[in-house]
Tab-separated table of C-alpha atoms (C1' of nucleotides) in Angstrom:
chain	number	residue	atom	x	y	z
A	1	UNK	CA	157.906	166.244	118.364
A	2	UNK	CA	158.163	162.417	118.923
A	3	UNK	CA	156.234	160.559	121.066
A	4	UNK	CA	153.919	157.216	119.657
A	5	UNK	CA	151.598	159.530	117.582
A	6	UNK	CA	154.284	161.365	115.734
A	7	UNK	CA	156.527	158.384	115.574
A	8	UNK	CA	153.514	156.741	113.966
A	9	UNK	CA	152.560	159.143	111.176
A	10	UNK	CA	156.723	159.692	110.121
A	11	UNK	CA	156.403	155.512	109.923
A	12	UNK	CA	153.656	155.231	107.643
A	13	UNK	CA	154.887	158.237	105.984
A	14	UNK	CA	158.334	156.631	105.446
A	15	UNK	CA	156.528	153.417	104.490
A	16	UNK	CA	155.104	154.697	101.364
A	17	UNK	CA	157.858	156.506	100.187
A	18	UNK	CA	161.288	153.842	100.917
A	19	UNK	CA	160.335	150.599	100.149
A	20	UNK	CA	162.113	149.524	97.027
A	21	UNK	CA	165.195	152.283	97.456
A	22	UNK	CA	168.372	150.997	97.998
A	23	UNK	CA	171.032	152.551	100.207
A	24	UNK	CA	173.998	153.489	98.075
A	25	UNK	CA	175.870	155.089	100.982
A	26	UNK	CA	176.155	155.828	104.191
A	27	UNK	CA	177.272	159.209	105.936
A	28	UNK	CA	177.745	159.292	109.710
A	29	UNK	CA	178.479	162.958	110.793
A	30	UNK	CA	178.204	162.008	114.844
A	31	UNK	CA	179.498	158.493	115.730
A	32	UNK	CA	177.452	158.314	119.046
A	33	UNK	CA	174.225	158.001	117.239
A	34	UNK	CA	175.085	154.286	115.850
A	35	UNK	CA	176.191	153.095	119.287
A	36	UNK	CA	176.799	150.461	120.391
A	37	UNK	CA	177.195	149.107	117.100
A	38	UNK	CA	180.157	150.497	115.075
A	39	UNK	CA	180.393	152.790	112.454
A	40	UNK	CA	181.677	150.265	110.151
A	41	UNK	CA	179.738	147.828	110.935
A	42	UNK	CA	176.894	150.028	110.136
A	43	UNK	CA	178.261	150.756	106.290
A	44	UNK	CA	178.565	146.623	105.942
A	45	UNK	CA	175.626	145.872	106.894
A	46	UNK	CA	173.201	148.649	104.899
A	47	UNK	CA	175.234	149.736	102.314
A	48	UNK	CA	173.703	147.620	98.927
A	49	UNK	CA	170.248	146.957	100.834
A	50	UNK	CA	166.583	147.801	99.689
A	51	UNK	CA	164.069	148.988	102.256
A	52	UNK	CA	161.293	146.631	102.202
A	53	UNK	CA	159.263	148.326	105.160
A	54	UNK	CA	159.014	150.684	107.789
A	55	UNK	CA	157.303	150.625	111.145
A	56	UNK	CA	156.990	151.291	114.595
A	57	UNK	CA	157.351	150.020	118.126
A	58	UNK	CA	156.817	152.407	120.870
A	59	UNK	CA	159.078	155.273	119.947
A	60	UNK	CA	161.134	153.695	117.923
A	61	UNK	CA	161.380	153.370	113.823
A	62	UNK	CA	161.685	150.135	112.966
A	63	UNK	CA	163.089	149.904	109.261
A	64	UNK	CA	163.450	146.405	107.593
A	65	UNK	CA	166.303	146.454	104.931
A	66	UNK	CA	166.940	143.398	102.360
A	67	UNK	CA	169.997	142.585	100.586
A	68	UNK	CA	169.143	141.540	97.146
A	69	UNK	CA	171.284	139.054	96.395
A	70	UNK	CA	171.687	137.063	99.225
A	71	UNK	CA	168.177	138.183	100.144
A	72	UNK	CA	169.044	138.716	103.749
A	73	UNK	CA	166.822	140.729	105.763
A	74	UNK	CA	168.170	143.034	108.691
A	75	UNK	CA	166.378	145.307	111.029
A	76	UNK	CA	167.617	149.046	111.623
A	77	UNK	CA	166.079	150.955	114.621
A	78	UNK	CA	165.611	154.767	114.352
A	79	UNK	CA	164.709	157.088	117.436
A	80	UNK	CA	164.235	160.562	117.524
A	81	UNK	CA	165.487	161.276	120.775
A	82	UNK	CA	164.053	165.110	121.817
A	83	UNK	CA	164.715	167.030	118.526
A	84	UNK	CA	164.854	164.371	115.782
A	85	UNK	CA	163.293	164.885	112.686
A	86	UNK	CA	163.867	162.352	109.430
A	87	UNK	CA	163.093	163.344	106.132
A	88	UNK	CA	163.801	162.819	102.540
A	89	UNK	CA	166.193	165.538	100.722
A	90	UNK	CA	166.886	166.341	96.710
A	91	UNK	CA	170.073	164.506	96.040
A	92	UNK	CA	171.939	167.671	95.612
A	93	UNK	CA	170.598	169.922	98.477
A	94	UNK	CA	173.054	170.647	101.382
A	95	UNK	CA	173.051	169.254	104.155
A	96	UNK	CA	171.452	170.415	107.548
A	97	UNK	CA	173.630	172.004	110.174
A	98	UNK	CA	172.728	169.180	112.573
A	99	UNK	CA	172.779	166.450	110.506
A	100	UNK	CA	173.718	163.371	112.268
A	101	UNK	CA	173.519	160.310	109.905
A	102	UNK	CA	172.279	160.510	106.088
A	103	UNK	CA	171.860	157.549	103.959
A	104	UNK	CA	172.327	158.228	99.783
A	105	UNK	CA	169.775	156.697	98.000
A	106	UNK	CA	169.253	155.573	94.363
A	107	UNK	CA	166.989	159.351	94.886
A	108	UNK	CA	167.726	161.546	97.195
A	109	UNK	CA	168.854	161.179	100.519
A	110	UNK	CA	166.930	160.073	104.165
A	111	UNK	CA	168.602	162.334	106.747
A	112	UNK	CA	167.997	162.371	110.392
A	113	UNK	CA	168.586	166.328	111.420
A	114	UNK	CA	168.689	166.313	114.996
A	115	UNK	CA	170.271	168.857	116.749
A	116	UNK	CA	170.489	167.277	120.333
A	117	UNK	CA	172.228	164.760	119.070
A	118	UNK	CA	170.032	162.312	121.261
A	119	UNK	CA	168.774	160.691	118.555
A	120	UNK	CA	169.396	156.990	117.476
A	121	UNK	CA	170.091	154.564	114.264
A	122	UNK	CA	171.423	151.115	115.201
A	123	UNK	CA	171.307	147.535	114.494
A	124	UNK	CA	171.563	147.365	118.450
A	125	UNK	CA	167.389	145.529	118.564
A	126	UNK	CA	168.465	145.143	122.426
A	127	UNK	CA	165.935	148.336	123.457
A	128	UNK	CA	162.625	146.620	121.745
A	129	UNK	CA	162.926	143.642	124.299
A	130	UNK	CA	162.621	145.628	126.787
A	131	UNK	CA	159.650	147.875	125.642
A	132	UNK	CA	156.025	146.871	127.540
A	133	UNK	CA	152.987	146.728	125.478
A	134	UNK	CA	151.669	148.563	122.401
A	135	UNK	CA	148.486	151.051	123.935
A	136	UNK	CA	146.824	151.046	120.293
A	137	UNK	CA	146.805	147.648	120.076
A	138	UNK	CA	143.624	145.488	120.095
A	139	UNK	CA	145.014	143.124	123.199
A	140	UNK	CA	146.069	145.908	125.342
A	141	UNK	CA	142.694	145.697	127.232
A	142	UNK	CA	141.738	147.082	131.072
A	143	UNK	CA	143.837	144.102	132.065
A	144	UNK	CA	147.117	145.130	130.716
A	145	UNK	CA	147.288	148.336	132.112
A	146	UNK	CA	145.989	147.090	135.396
A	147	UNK	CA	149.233	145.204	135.091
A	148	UNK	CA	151.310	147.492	134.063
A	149	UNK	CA	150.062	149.829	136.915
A	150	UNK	CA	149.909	147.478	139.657
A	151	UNK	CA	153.342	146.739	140.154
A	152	UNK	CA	154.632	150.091	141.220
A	153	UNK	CA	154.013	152.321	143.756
A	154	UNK	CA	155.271	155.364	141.650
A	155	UNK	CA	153.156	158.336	140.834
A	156	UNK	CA	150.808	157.398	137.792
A	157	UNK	CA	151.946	159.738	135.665
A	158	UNK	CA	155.759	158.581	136.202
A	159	UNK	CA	154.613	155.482	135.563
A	160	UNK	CA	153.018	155.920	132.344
A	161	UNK	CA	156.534	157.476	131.151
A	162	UNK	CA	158.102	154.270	131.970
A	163	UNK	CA	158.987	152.515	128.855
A	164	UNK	CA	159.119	148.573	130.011
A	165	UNK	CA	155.565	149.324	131.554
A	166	UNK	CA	153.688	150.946	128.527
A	167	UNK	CA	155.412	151.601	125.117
A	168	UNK	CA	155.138	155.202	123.424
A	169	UNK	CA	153.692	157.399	125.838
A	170	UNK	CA	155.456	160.238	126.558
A	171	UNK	CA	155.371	163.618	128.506
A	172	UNK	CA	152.957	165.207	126.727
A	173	UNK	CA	150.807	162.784	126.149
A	174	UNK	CA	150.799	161.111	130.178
A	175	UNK	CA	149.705	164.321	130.881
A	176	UNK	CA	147.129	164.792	128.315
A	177	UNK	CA	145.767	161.254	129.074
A	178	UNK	CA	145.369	161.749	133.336
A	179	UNK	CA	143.443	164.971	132.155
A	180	UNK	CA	141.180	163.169	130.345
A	181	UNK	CA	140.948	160.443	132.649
A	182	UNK	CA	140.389	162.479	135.917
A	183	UNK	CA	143.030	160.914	137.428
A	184	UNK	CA	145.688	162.962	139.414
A	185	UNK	CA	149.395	162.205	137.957
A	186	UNK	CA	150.293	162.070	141.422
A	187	UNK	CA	148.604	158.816	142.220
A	188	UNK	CA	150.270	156.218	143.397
A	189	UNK	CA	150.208	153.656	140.411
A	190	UNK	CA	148.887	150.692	142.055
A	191	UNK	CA	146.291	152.266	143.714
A	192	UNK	CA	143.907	153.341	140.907
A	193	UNK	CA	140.477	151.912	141.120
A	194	UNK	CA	139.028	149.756	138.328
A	195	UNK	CA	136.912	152.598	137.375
A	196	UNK	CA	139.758	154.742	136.865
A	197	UNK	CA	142.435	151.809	134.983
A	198	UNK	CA	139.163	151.684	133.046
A	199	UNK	CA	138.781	155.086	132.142
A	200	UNK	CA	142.714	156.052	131.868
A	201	UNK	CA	143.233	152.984	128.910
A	202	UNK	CA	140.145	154.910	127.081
A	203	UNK	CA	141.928	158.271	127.797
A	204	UNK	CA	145.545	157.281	126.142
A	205	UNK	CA	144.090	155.569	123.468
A	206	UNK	CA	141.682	157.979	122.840
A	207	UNK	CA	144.708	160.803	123.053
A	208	UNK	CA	146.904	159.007	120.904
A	209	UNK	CA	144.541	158.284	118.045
A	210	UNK	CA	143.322	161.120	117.761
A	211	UNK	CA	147.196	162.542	117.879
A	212	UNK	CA	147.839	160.188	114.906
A	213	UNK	CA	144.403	161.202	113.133
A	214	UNK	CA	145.492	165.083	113.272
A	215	UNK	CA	148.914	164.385	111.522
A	216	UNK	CA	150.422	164.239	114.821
A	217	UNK	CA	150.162	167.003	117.189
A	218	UNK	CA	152.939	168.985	115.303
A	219	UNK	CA	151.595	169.554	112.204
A	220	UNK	CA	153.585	167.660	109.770
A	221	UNK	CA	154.389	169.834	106.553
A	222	UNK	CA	155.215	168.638	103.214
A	223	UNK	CA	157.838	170.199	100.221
A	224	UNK	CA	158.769	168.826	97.220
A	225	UNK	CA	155.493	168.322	94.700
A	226	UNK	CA	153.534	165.433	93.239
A	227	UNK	CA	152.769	163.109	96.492
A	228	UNK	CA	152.045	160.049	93.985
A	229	UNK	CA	155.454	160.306	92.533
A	230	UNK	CA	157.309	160.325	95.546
A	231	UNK	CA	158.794	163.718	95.561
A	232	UNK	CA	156.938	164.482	98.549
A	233	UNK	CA	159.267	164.853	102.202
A	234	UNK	CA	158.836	165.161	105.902
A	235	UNK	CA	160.280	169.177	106.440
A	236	UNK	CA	158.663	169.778	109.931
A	237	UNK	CA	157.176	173.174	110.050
A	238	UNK	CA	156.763	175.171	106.984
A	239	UNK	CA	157.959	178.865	107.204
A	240	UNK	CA	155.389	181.290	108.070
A	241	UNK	CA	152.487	178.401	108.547
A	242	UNK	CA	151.159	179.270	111.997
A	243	UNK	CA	152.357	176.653	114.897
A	244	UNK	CA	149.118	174.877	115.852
A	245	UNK	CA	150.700	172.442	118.303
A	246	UNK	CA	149.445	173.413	121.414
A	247	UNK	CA	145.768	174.198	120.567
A	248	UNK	CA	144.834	170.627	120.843
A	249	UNK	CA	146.499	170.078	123.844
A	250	UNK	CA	144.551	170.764	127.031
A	251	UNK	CA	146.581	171.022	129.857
A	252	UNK	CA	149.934	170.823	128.272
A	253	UNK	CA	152.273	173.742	129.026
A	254	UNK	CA	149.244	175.551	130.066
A	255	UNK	CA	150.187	176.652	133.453
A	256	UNK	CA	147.790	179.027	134.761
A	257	UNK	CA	145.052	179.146	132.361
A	258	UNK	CA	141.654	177.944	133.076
A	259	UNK	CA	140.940	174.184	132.929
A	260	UNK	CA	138.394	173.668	129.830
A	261	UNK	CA	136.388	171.725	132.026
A	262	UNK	CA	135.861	173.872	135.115
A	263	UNK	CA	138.198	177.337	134.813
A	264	UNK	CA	140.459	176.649	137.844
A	265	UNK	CA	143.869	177.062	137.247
A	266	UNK	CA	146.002	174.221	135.478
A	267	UNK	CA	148.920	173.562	137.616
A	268	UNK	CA	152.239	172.633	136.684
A	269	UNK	CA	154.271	170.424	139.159
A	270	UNK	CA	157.412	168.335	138.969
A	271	UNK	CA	157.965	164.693	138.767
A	272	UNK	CA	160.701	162.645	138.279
A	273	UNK	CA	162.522	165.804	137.092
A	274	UNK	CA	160.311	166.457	134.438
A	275	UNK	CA	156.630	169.218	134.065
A	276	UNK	CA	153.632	167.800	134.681
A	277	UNK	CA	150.442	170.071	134.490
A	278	UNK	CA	147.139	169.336	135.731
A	279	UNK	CA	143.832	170.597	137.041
A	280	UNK	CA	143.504	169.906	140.394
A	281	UNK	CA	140.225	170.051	140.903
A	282	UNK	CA	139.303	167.693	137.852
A	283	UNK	CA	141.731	165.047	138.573
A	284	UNK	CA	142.063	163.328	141.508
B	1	DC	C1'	173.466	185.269	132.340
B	2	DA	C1'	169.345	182.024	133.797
B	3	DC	C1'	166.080	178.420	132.940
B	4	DC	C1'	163.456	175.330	130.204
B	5	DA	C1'	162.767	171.644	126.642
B	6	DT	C1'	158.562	166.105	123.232
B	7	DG	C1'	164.023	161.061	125.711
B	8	DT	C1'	166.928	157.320	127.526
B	9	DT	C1'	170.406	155.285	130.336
B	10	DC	C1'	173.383	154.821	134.056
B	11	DC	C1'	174.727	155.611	138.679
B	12	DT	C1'	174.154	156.555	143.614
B	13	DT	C1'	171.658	156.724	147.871
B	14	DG	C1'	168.259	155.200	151.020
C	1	DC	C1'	163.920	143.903	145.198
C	2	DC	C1'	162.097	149.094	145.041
C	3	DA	C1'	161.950	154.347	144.921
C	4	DA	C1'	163.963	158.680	144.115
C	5	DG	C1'	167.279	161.808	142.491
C	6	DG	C1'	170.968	163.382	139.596
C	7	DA	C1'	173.971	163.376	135.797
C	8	DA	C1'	175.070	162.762	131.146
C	9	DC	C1'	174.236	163.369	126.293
C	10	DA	C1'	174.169	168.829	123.259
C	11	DT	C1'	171.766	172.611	121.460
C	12	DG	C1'	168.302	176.163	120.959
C	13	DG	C1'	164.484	179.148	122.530
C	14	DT	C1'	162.800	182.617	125.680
DNA sequence: CACCATGTTCCTTG
DNA sequence: CCAAGGAACATGGT
């Protein structure tokens, strides 16, 4: 589920629906997912505060919290790790099997249901200095990723994954991108030509918009009823609606099937431990 | 039983 | 300094 696009929709999701709730309590069922910072720590610091927005930076949520009183603001980072999925839940309705951290609400309750357990909420802001730039954003021009690109000798597409380098790309989406951009994912980084940093920053912006334009590329479902009234939550996939995720991927977990542009084969290889498919003829 | 999985971090070896 | 590999985290799907 999360890589920038996905991240992105749950943000502006969560955006419209927090703001103005205040956390009443928190519950952490699995201790790890605060670290470093304590679970007490965690209870002091939200417990009493009002969400006043919620965004994203790379793959990371990025909620801003308010204490009214005082009027302190505090930052809370969410990640969903490999599984995560954060939603809103009916104050009364059990709680997942694999719940890791809920927060009570004035309504309801935000839950992160994550049954890896790799999955993050923490005041720790450390990871967000070390995150490279935003693709989506206006400034990240040929010139970034020529930068971010030039100073490794990696393979491309393990590059791309690289988090200080390029923030929110993930496996999916590196491979979707080097698909579109005709570039091989086994490319030494630095050696792109301009023609091809040119055409790769089109590719993952173009693959991540149009990620985040879908609804992400698994579909996002909706329970609960009236949208304008809030009741509205984040479920994942609805029973019995068919999965659509991998029809708009291209080369994706498509080992073996023709490439949409010219019908050879779409290879699957590995790289820095993890699948990368391709069409070797396309992308070189 | 085997192998794979959308992520990140830490450690070792060269 | 860099690259590459593996392990760890923990569970579920095929």
């Amino acid at each position: 589920m999360p890589e920038l696009p996905e991240v992105e929709v749950l943000a502006r999701y969560l955006d419209r629906v927090l703001p103005g709730r205040t956390v009443r309590r928190l519950m952490v069922h699995r201790p790890r997912v605060c670290r470093p910072t304590s679970v007490s720590a965690m209870e002091t610091a939200l417990t009493g505060t009002r969400f006043l927005k919620v965004t994203r930076r790379g793959k990371y949520l990025l909620f801003t919290l308010q204490r009214r009183k005082s009027g302190e603001v505090r930052l809370l980072l969410g990640h969903l790790g490999m599984a995560g999925r954060l939603y809103l839940l009916p104050p009364k309705a059990a709680s997942p099997k694999h719940a890791s951290v809920e927060m009570e609400l004035d309504r309801g309750r935000l839950v992160l249901e994550d049954p890896r357990y790799f999955g993050r909420v923490t005041l720790d802001v450390a990871p967000l200095r070390r995150l490279g730039p935003e693709p989506l954003e206006a400034e990240f021009g040929v010139a970034r990723l020529a930068e971010a690109l030039g100073r490794s000798r990696k393979p491309v597409k393990v590059r791309l994954l690289d988090q200080s380098a390029l923030a929110g790309v993930g496996n999916i989406y590196a491979s979707e991108a080097l698909f579109r951009a005709r570039v091989s994912p086994q490319r030494p980084a630095d050696q792109l030509s301009v023609a091809e940093v040119v055409r790769l920053r089109q590719a993952l912006r173009a693959v991540l918009r149009a990620a985040i334009a879908w609804g992400s590329t698994v579909p996002l479902h909706w329970r609960g009823r009236s949208r304008r009234r809030g009741q509205l939550f984040y479920y994942g996939l609805a029973p019995g609606v068919p999965d659509v995720y991998e029809e708009r991927l291209r080369v994706y977990d498509r080992e073996g099937e023709p490439c949409p542009r010219c019908a050879q084969p779409i290879c699957r290889i590995e790289q820095a431990g993890r699948s990368t498919y391709y069409c070797p003829a396309c992308q070189r």
